[in-house]
Amino acid sequence: MITSVRNLFALGCLLLATHLGATEIAKVNLPDQVKPDGIDQVLQLNGVGIRYKFIFKIYIGALYLPEKQNSAEEIVASSQPKRILMHFLYDRVTKQDLDKAWREGFAANHDEQTLHQLEDRIQRFSALFSDLVEGDEVWLDNIPGMGTRVSVNGELRGTIPGDDFYPALLRIWIGSEPVTTALKRSMLGQEQ
């Protein structure tokens, strides 16, 4: 009897700790902190929101930083570690649609010269993706001195070199022409 009470108490503590360390959005729990491989520090959830297209929920977008901040310019300029988490909510997003979205996001936030400098790496980046389905999770990690590491469902897909690629990628969400203003504000932790 005492053992079962202890087990119930331990289970209750575990469930409470799990609940306190997560943020729920669209019935998905996201951790409030992450510690990506190769990064010595814990990253904090800065902000999270949903990417809508028309009335459809496409994915949850979350931004993790060493410490919370809401200035897009400072976040983009910082060379510190970061993570963008995309948790897909839509039934299926095809590779073709992803490729188009990446291209549009880069083009909307960069001039022709910058796009030309990034072109080969944008192609390499896009090649790391296949169709994504509901429940799939993409991690886009800035690893200082290494580059942009891409993982899908915890599986490393590849790393794009260069300290200039991650800031260019980050502008898709928090640049001057974000994918949506509402998602930008949410990822920056700003009031809606």
Coordinates of N, CA and C in Angstrom, one line a residue:
M1 N 0.8 -1.2 0.0 CA 0.0 0.0 0.0 C 0.9 1.3 0.0
I2 N 1.9 1.3 0.9 CA 2.8 2.4 0.9 C 3.5 2.6 -0.4
T3 N 3.9 1.5 -1.0 CA 4.6 1.6 -2.3 C 3.8 2.2 -3.3
S4 N 2.5 1.8 -3.4 CA 1.6 2.3 -4.4 C 1.3 3.8 -4.2
V5 N 1.2 4.2 -2.9 CA 1.0 5.7 -2.6 C 2.3 6.4 -3.1
R6 N 3.5 5.9 -2.8 CA 4.7 6.6 -3.2 C 4.7 6.7 -4.8
N7 N 4.4 5.6 -5.4 CA 4.4 5.6 -6.9 C 3.4 6.6 -7.4
L8 N 2.2 6.7 -6.8 CA 1.2 7.7 -7.3 C 1.8 9.1 -7.0
F9 N 2.4 9.3 -5.9 CA 3.0 10.6 -5.6 C 4.0 11.0 -6.6
A10 N 4.9 10.1 -6.9 CA 6.0 10.3 -7.8 C 5.4 10.6 -9.2
L11 N 4.4 9.8 -9.6 CA 3.8 10.1 -10.9 C 3.2 11.5 -11.0
G12 N 2.5 11.8 -9.9 CA 1.9 13.2 -9.8 C 2.9 14.3 -9.9
C13 N 4.1 14.1 -9.2 CA 5.1 15.1 -9.3 C 5.7 15.2 -10.7
L14 N 5.8 14.0 -11.4 CA 6.4 14.0 -12.7 C 5.4 14.7 -13.7
L15 N 4.1 14.4 -13.6 CA 3.1 15.1 -14.4 C 3.1 16.6 -14.2
L16 N 3.2 17.0 -12.9 CA 3.2 18.5 -12.6 C 4.5 19.1 -13.2
A17 N 5.6 18.5 -13.0 CA 6.8 19.1 -13.6 C 6.8 19.1 -15.1
T18 N 6.2 18.1 -15.7 CA 6.1 18.1 -17.2 C 5.2 19.2 -17.6
H19 N 4.1 19.4 -16.9 CA 3.1 20.5 -17.3 C 3.7 21.9 -17.1
L20 N 4.4 22.1 -16.0 CA 5.0 23.4 -15.7 C 6.1 23.8 -16.7
G21 N 6.7 22.8 -17.4 CA 7.8 23.1 -18.3 C 7.4 23.1 -19.7
A22 N 6.1 23.3 -20.0 CA 5.7 23.3 -21.4 C 4.6 24.4 -21.6
T23 N 4.5 24.8 -22.9 CA 3.5 25.8 -23.3 C 2.6 25.0 -24.3
E24 N 1.3 25.1 -24.1 CA 0.4 24.5 -25.0 C -0.2 25.5 -25.9
I25 N -0.2 25.1 -27.2 CA -0.8 25.8 -28.3 C -1.4 24.9 -29.3
A26 N -2.6 25.0 -29.7 CA -3.3 24.2 -30.7 C -3.2 22.7 -30.2
K27 N -3.4 22.5 -28.9 CA -3.3 21.1 -28.3 C -2.0 20.4 -28.4
V28 N -0.9 21.2 -28.7 CA 0.4 20.7 -28.8 C 1.3 21.3 -27.6
N29 N 2.0 20.5 -26.9 CA 2.8 21.0 -25.8 C 4.2 21.2 -26.4
L30 N 4.7 22.4 -26.2 CA 6.1 22.7 -26.6 C 6.9 23.0 -25.4
P31 N 8.2 22.6 -25.3 CA 9.0 22.8 -24.1 C 9.3 24.3 -23.9
D32 N 9.3 24.7 -22.7 CA 9.7 26.1 -22.4 C 11.2 26.4 -22.5
Q33 N 11.9 25.3 -22.5 CA 13.4 25.3 -22.6 C 13.9 24.2 -23.5
V34 N 14.9 24.4 -24.3 CA 15.6 23.3 -25.0 C 17.1 23.5 -24.9
K35 N 17.8 22.4 -25.1 CA 19.2 22.4 -25.1 C 19.7 21.6 -26.3
P36 N 19.8 22.3 -27.4 CA 20.2 21.6 -28.6 C 21.6 21.0 -28.5
D37 N 21.9 19.9 -29.2 CA 23.2 19.3 -29.2 C 24.2 20.4 -29.7
G38 N 25.4 20.4 -29.1 CA 26.4 21.3 -29.6 C 26.4 22.7 -29.1
I39 N 25.4 22.9 -28.2 CA 25.2 24.3 -27.6 C 25.3 24.1 -26.1
D40 N 26.1 24.9 -25.5 CA 26.4 24.7 -24.0 C 25.3 25.3 -23.2
Q41 N 24.5 26.2 -23.7 CA 23.5 26.8 -22.9 C 22.0 26.4 -23.2
V42 N 21.2 26.6 -22.3 CA 19.8 26.3 -22.4 C 19.1 27.5 -23.1
L43 N 18.2 27.2 -24.1 CA 17.5 28.2 -24.8 C 16.1 28.3 -24.3
Q44 N 15.6 29.5 -24.1 CA 14.3 29.8 -23.6 C 13.3 30.0 -24.7
L45 N 12.0 29.6 -24.5 CA 11.0 29.9 -25.4 C 10.7 31.4 -25.4
N46 N 11.0 32.1 -26.5 CA 10.8 33.5 -26.6 C 9.4 33.9 -26.9
G47 N 8.8 33.1 -27.9 CA 7.4 33.3 -28.3 C 7.0 32.3 -29.3
V48 N 5.7 32.1 -29.3 CA 5.1 31.0 -30.2 C 3.8 31.5 -30.7
G49 N 3.5 31.0 -32.0 CA 2.3 31.4 -32.6 C 1.9 30.4 -33.7
I50 N 0.9 30.6 -34.4 CA 0.4 29.7 -35.5 C 0.5 30.4 -36.8
R51 N 1.0 29.7 -37.8 CA 1.1 30.2 -39.2 C -0.2 29.7 -39.9
Y52 N -1.1 30.7 -40.2 CA -2.3 30.5 -40.9 C -2.1 30.8 -42.3
K53 N -2.8 30.0 -43.2 CA -2.9 30.4 -44.6 C -4.4 30.3 -44.9
F54 N -5.0 31.5 -45.2 CA -6.4 31.6 -45.2 C -7.0 31.2 -43.9
I55 N -7.8 30.2 -43.8 CA -8.4 29.8 -42.5 C -7.7 28.5 -42.0
F56 N -6.7 28.0 -42.7 CA -6.1 26.8 -42.3 C -4.8 27.0 -41.4
K57 N -4.7 26.2 -40.4 CA -3.5 26.2 -39.5 C -2.5 25.3 -40.2
I58 N -1.4 25.9 -40.6 CA -0.3 25.2 -41.3 C 0.7 24.7 -40.3
Y59 N 1.3 25.5 -39.4 CA 2.2 25.0 -38.4 C 2.3 26.0 -37.3
I60 N 2.8 25.5 -36.2 CA 3.2 26.3 -35.0 C 4.6 26.7 -35.2
G61 N 4.9 28.0 -35.0 CA 6.2 28.5 -35.1 C 6.7 29.0 -33.8
A62 N 7.8 28.6 -33.3 CA 8.3 29.0 -32.0 C 9.8 29.4 -32.1
L63 N 10.2 30.4 -31.4 CA 11.5 30.9 -31.4 C 12.1 30.7 -30.0
Y64 N 13.3 30.1 -30.0 CA 14.0 29.9 -28.7 C 15.3 30.7 -28.8
L65 N 15.6 31.4 -27.6 CA 16.8 32.2 -27.5 C 17.5 32.0 -26.2
P66 N 18.7 32.4 -26.0 CA 19.4 32.3 -24.7 C 18.6 33.1 -23.6
E67 N 18.1 34.2 -24.0 CA 17.2 35.0 -23.0 C 16.2 35.7 -23.8
K68 N 15.0 35.9 -23.2 CA 13.9 36.5 -24.0 C 14.2 38.0 -24.4
Q69 N 13.8 38.3 -25.6 CA 13.9 39.7 -26.1 C 12.8 39.9 -27.2
N70 N 12.4 41.1 -27.4 CA 11.4 41.3 -28.4 C 11.8 42.2 -29.5
S71 N 13.1 42.5 -29.6 CA 13.5 43.4 -30.7 C 14.0 42.5 -31.9
A72 N 13.3 42.5 -33.0 CA 13.6 41.7 -34.2 C 15.0 42.0 -34.6
E73 N 15.4 43.3 -34.7 CA 16.7 43.7 -35.2 C 17.8 43.1 -34.3
E74 N 17.7 43.2 -33.0 CA 18.7 42.7 -32.1 C 18.8 41.2 -32.2
I75 N 17.7 40.5 -32.3 CA 17.7 39.0 -32.4 C 18.4 38.6 -33.7
V76 N 18.1 39.2 -34.8 CA 18.7 38.9 -36.1 C 20.2 39.2 -36.1
A77 N 20.6 40.3 -35.5 CA 22.0 40.7 -35.4 C 22.8 39.9 -34.5
S78 N 22.2 39.2 -33.5 CA 22.9 38.5 -32.5 C 23.5 37.2 -33.1
S79 N 24.7 36.9 -32.7 CA 25.4 35.7 -33.2 C 25.2 34.5 -32.2
Q80 N 24.4 34.7 -31.2 CA 24.2 33.7 -30.2 C 23.4 32.5 -30.7
P81 N 23.4 31.4 -30.1 CA 22.6 30.2 -30.5 C 21.1 30.6 -30.5
K82 N 20.3 29.9 -31.4 CA 18.9 30.1 -31.5 C 18.3 28.9 -32.1
R83 N 17.0 28.7 -31.9 CA 16.3 27.6 -32.5 C 14.9 28.2 -33.0
I84 N 14.6 27.8 -34.2 CA 13.2 28.0 -34.7 C 12.6 26.6 -34.8
L85 N 11.5 26.4 -34.1 CA 10.8 25.1 -34.2 C 9.5 25.3 -35.0
M86 N 9.3 24.4 -35.9 CA 8.0 24.4 -36.7 C 7.4 23.0 -36.4
H87 N 6.2 23.1 -35.8 CA 5.4 21.9 -35.6 C 4.2 21.9 -36.5
F88 N 4.2 21.0 -37.5 CA 3.1 21.0 -38.5 C 1.8 20.5 -38.1
L89 N 0.8 21.3 -38.4 CA -0.6 21.0 -38.0 C -1.5 20.6 -39.2
Y90 N -1.1 21.0 -40.4 CA -1.8 20.7 -41.6 C -1.6 19.3 -42.1
D91 N -2.6 18.7 -42.7 CA -2.5 17.3 -43.1 C -1.2 16.9 -43.9
R92 N -0.9 17.7 -44.9 CA 0.3 17.5 -45.7 C 0.7 18.8 -46.4
V93 N 2.0 19.2 -46.2 CA 2.6 20.3 -46.9 C 3.6 19.7 -47.9
T94 N 3.4 19.8 -49.2 CA 4.3 19.2 -50.1 C 5.7 19.9 -50.2
K95 N 6.7 19.1 -50.7 CA 8.0 19.7 -50.9 C 7.9 20.9 -51.8
Q96 N 7.1 20.8 -52.8 CA 7.0 21.9 -53.8 C 6.5 23.2 -53.1
D97 N 5.5 23.0 -52.2 CA 4.9 24.2 -51.5 C 6.0 24.7 -50.5
L98 N 6.7 23.8 -49.9 CA 7.8 24.3 -49.0 C 8.9 25.1 -49.8
D99 N 9.3 24.5 -50.9 CA 10.3 25.2 -51.7 C 9.9 26.6 -52.1
K100 N 8.6 26.7 -52.5 CA 8.0 28.0 -52.9 C 8.0 28.9 -51.7
A101 N 7.6 28.4 -50.5 CA 7.5 29.3 -49.3 C 8.9 29.8 -48.9
W102 N 9.9 28.9 -49.0 CA 11.3 29.3 -48.6 C 11.7 30.4 -49.6
R103 N 11.6 30.2 -50.9 CA 12.0 31.2 -51.9 C 11.3 32.5 -51.7
E104 N 10.0 32.5 -51.5 CA 9.2 33.7 -51.3 C 9.7 34.5 -50.0
G105 N 9.9 33.7 -49.0 CA 10.4 34.3 -47.7 C 11.7 35.0 -47.8
F106 N 12.7 34.3 -48.5 CA 14.0 34.9 -48.7 C 13.9 36.1 -49.6
A107 N 13.2 36.0 -50.7 CA 13.0 37.1 -51.6 C 12.4 38.3 -51.0
A108 N 11.4 38.1 -50.2 CA 10.7 39.3 -49.6 C 11.5 40.1 -48.6
N109 N 12.6 39.5 -48.1 CA 13.4 40.1 -47.0 C 14.8 40.5 -47.4
H110 N 15.2 40.2 -48.7 CA 16.6 40.5 -49.1 C 16.6 41.1 -50.5
D111 N 17.7 41.9 -50.7 CA 17.9 42.5 -52.0 C 18.5 41.4 -53.0
E112 N 18.5 41.8 -54.2 CA 19.1 40.8 -55.3 C 20.5 40.4 -55.0
Q113 N 21.3 41.3 -54.6 CA 22.7 41.0 -54.3 C 22.9 39.9 -53.2
T114 N 22.1 40.2 -52.1 CA 22.1 39.2 -51.0 C 21.6 37.8 -51.4
L115 N 20.5 37.9 -52.2 CA 19.9 36.6 -52.7 C 20.9 35.9 -53.6
H116 N 21.7 36.6 -54.4 CA 22.7 36.0 -55.2 C 23.8 35.3 -54.4
Q117 N 24.2 36.0 -53.3 CA 25.2 35.4 -52.4 C 24.7 34.2 -51.7
L118 N 23.4 34.1 -51.4 CA 22.8 33.0 -50.7 C 22.3 31.9 -51.6
E119 N 22.2 32.1 -52.9 CA 21.5 31.2 -53.8 C 21.9 29.7 -53.6
D120 N 23.2 29.4 -53.7 CA 23.6 28.0 -53.6 C 23.1 27.4 -52.3
R121 N 23.3 28.1 -51.2 CA 22.9 27.6 -49.9 C 21.4 27.5 -49.7
I122 N 20.6 28.4 -50.3 CA 19.2 28.3 -50.3 C 18.8 27.0 -51.0
Q123 N 19.4 26.7 -52.1 CA 19.1 25.4 -52.8 C 19.4 24.2 -52.0
R124 N 20.6 24.3 -51.3 CA 21.0 23.2 -50.4 C 20.0 23.0 -49.3
F125 N 19.6 24.1 -48.7 CA 18.7 24.1 -47.6 C 17.3 23.5 -48.1
S126 N 16.8 24.0 -49.2 CA 15.5 23.4 -49.7 C 15.6 21.9 -49.9
A127 N 16.8 21.5 -50.4 CA 16.9 20.1 -50.7 C 16.9 19.2 -49.5
L128 N 17.0 19.7 -48.3 CA 16.9 18.9 -47.1 C 15.5 18.5 -46.7
F129 N 14.5 19.1 -47.4 CA 13.1 18.8 -47.0 C 12.4 17.9 -48.0
S130 N 11.5 17.2 -47.5 CA 10.5 16.4 -48.3 C 9.1 16.8 -47.8
D131 N 8.1 16.2 -48.3 CA 6.7 16.5 -47.8 C 6.7 16.4 -46.3
L132 N 6.0 17.3 -45.6 CA 5.8 17.2 -44.2 C 4.3 17.0 -43.9
V133 N 4.0 16.2 -42.9 CA 2.7 15.9 -42.5 C 2.4 16.4 -41.1
E134 N 1.1 16.3 -40.8 CA 0.6 16.7 -39.4 C 1.5 16.0 -38.4
G135 N 2.0 16.7 -37.4 CA 2.8 16.1 -36.3 C 4.3 16.2 -36.6
D136 N 4.7 16.4 -37.8 CA 6.1 16.5 -38.1 C 6.7 17.8 -37.4
E137 N 7.9 17.7 -37.0 CA 8.6 18.8 -36.3 C 9.9 19.1 -37.0
V138 N 10.1 20.4 -37.3 CA 11.4 20.8 -37.9 C 12.1 21.7 -36.9
W139 N 13.4 21.5 -36.7 CA 14.2 22.3 -35.9 C 15.3 23.0 -36.8
L140 N 15.3 24.3 -36.7 CA 16.3 25.1 -37.4 C 17.2 25.8 -36.4
D141 N 18.4 25.2 -36.2 CA 19.3 25.7 -35.1 C 20.4 26.5 -35.7
N142 N 20.7 27.7 -35.0 CA 21.9 28.4 -35.3 C 23.0 28.0 -34.3
I143 N 24.0 27.3 -34.9 CA 25.1 26.8 -34.1 C 26.3 27.7 -34.4
P144 N 26.7 28.7 -33.5 CA 27.7 29.6 -33.8 C 29.0 28.9 -34.2
G145 N 29.6 29.4 -35.3 CA 30.9 28.9 -35.8 C 30.7 27.6 -36.7
M146 N 29.5 27.1 -36.8 CA 29.2 25.9 -37.5 C 28.2 26.2 -38.7
G147 N 27.1 26.9 -38.4 CA 26.1 27.2 -39.4 C 24.7 26.9 -38.9
T148 N 23.8 26.6 -39.9 CA 22.4 26.4 -39.7 C 22.2 24.9 -39.8
R149 N 21.8 24.3 -38.6 CA 21.6 22.9 -38.6 C 20.1 22.6 -38.7
V150 N 19.7 21.7 -39.6 CA 18.3 21.3 -39.9 C 18.1 19.9 -39.5
S151 N 17.0 19.8 -38.7 CA 16.6 18.4 -38.2 C 15.1 18.3 -38.4
V152 N 14.7 17.1 -38.8 CA 13.2 16.8 -39.0 C 12.9 15.6 -38.2
N153 N 12.0 15.8 -37.2 CA 11.6 14.8 -36.3 C 12.8 14.2 -35.5
G154 N 13.7 15.1 -35.2 CA 14.9 14.7 -34.4 C 16.0 14.1 -35.2
E155 N 15.8 14.0 -36.5 CA 16.8 13.4 -37.4 C 17.6 14.5 -38.1
L156 N 18.9 14.5 -37.9 CA 19.7 15.5 -38.6 C 19.6 15.4 -40.1
R157 N 19.2 16.4 -40.8 CA 19.2 16.4 -42.3 C 20.4 17.0 -42.9
G158 N 21.0 18.0 -42.2 CA 22.2 18.6 -42.8 C 22.5 20.0 -42.1
T159 N 23.6 20.5 -42.4 CA 24.0 21.8 -41.9 C 24.4 22.7 -43.0
I160 N 23.9 23.9 -43.0 CA 24.2 24.9 -44.1 C 25.3 25.9 -43.5
P161 N 26.5 25.9 -44.1 CA 27.6 26.7 -43.5 C 27.3 28.2 -43.6
G162 N 28.1 29.0 -42.8 CA 28.1 30.4 -42.9 C 27.3 31.1 -41.8
D163 N 27.9 32.1 -41.2 CA 27.2 32.8 -40.1 C 26.2 33.8 -40.7
D164 N 26.1 34.0 -42.0 CA 25.2 34.9 -42.6 C 23.9 34.2 -43.0
F165 N 23.8 32.9 -43.0 CA 22.6 32.2 -43.5 C 21.5 32.2 -42.5
Y166 N 21.8 31.9 -41.2 CA 20.7 31.9 -40.2 C 20.0 33.2 -40.1
P167 N 20.7 34.4 -40.0 CA 20.0 35.6 -39.9 C 19.1 35.8 -41.2
A168 N 19.6 35.4 -42.3 CA 18.7 35.5 -43.5 C 17.5 34.7 -43.4
L169 N 17.6 33.5 -42.9 CA 16.5 32.5 -42.7 C 15.5 33.1 -41.6
L170 N 16.1 33.6 -40.5 CA 15.3 34.1 -39.4 C 14.4 35.3 -39.9
R171 N 14.8 36.1 -40.9 CA 14.0 37.2 -41.4 C 12.7 36.7 -42.0
I172 N 12.7 35.5 -42.5 CA 11.4 35.0 -43.0 C 10.3 35.1 -42.0
W173 N 10.6 35.0 -40.7 CA 9.6 35.1 -39.7 C 9.6 36.4 -39.0
I174 N 10.7 37.1 -38.8 CA 10.8 38.3 -38.0 C 11.4 39.5 -38.7
G175 N 11.5 39.3 -40.1 CA 12.1 40.4 -40.9 C 11.1 41.5 -41.2
S176 N 11.5 42.4 -42.1 CA 10.6 43.5 -42.4 C 9.3 43.1 -43.2
E177 N 9.4 41.9 -43.9 CA 8.3 41.3 -44.6 C 8.1 39.9 -44.1
P178 N 7.6 39.7 -42.9 CA 7.5 38.4 -42.4 C 6.4 37.6 -43.1
V179 N 6.4 36.3 -42.8 CA 5.4 35.4 -43.4 C 4.0 35.9 -43.0
T180 N 3.8 36.2 -41.8 CA 2.6 37.0 -41.3 C 3.0 37.9 -40.2
T181 N 2.4 39.0 -40.1 CA 2.7 40.0 -39.0 C 2.3 39.4 -37.6
A182 N 1.2 38.6 -37.6 CA 0.7 38.0 -36.3 C 1.7 37.0 -35.8
L183 N 2.2 36.2 -36.7 CA 3.2 35.2 -36.3 C 4.5 35.9 -35.8
K184 N 4.9 36.9 -36.5 CA 6.1 37.7 -36.1 C 5.9 38.2 -34.7
R185 N 4.8 38.8 -34.4 CA 4.6 39.4 -33.1 C 4.6 38.3 -32.0
S186 N 4.0 37.1 -32.4 CA 3.9 36.0 -31.4 C 5.3 35.5 -31.1
M187 N 6.1 35.3 -32.2 CA 7.4 34.7 -32.0 C 8.3 35.7 -31.2
L188 N 8.1 37.0 -31.3 CA 8.8 38.0 -30.6 C 8.3 38.2 -29.2
G189 N 7.2 37.5 -28.8 CA 6.6 37.6 -27.5 C 6.0 38.9 -27.2
Q190 N 5.5 39.5 -28.3 CA 4.8 40.8 -28.1 C 3.3 40.6 -28.0
E191 N 2.7 41.6 -27.4 CA 1.2 41.5 -27.2 C 0.5 41.5 -28.5
Q192 N -0.5 40.8 -28.6 CA -1.3 40.8 -29.9 C -2.3 41.9 -29.9

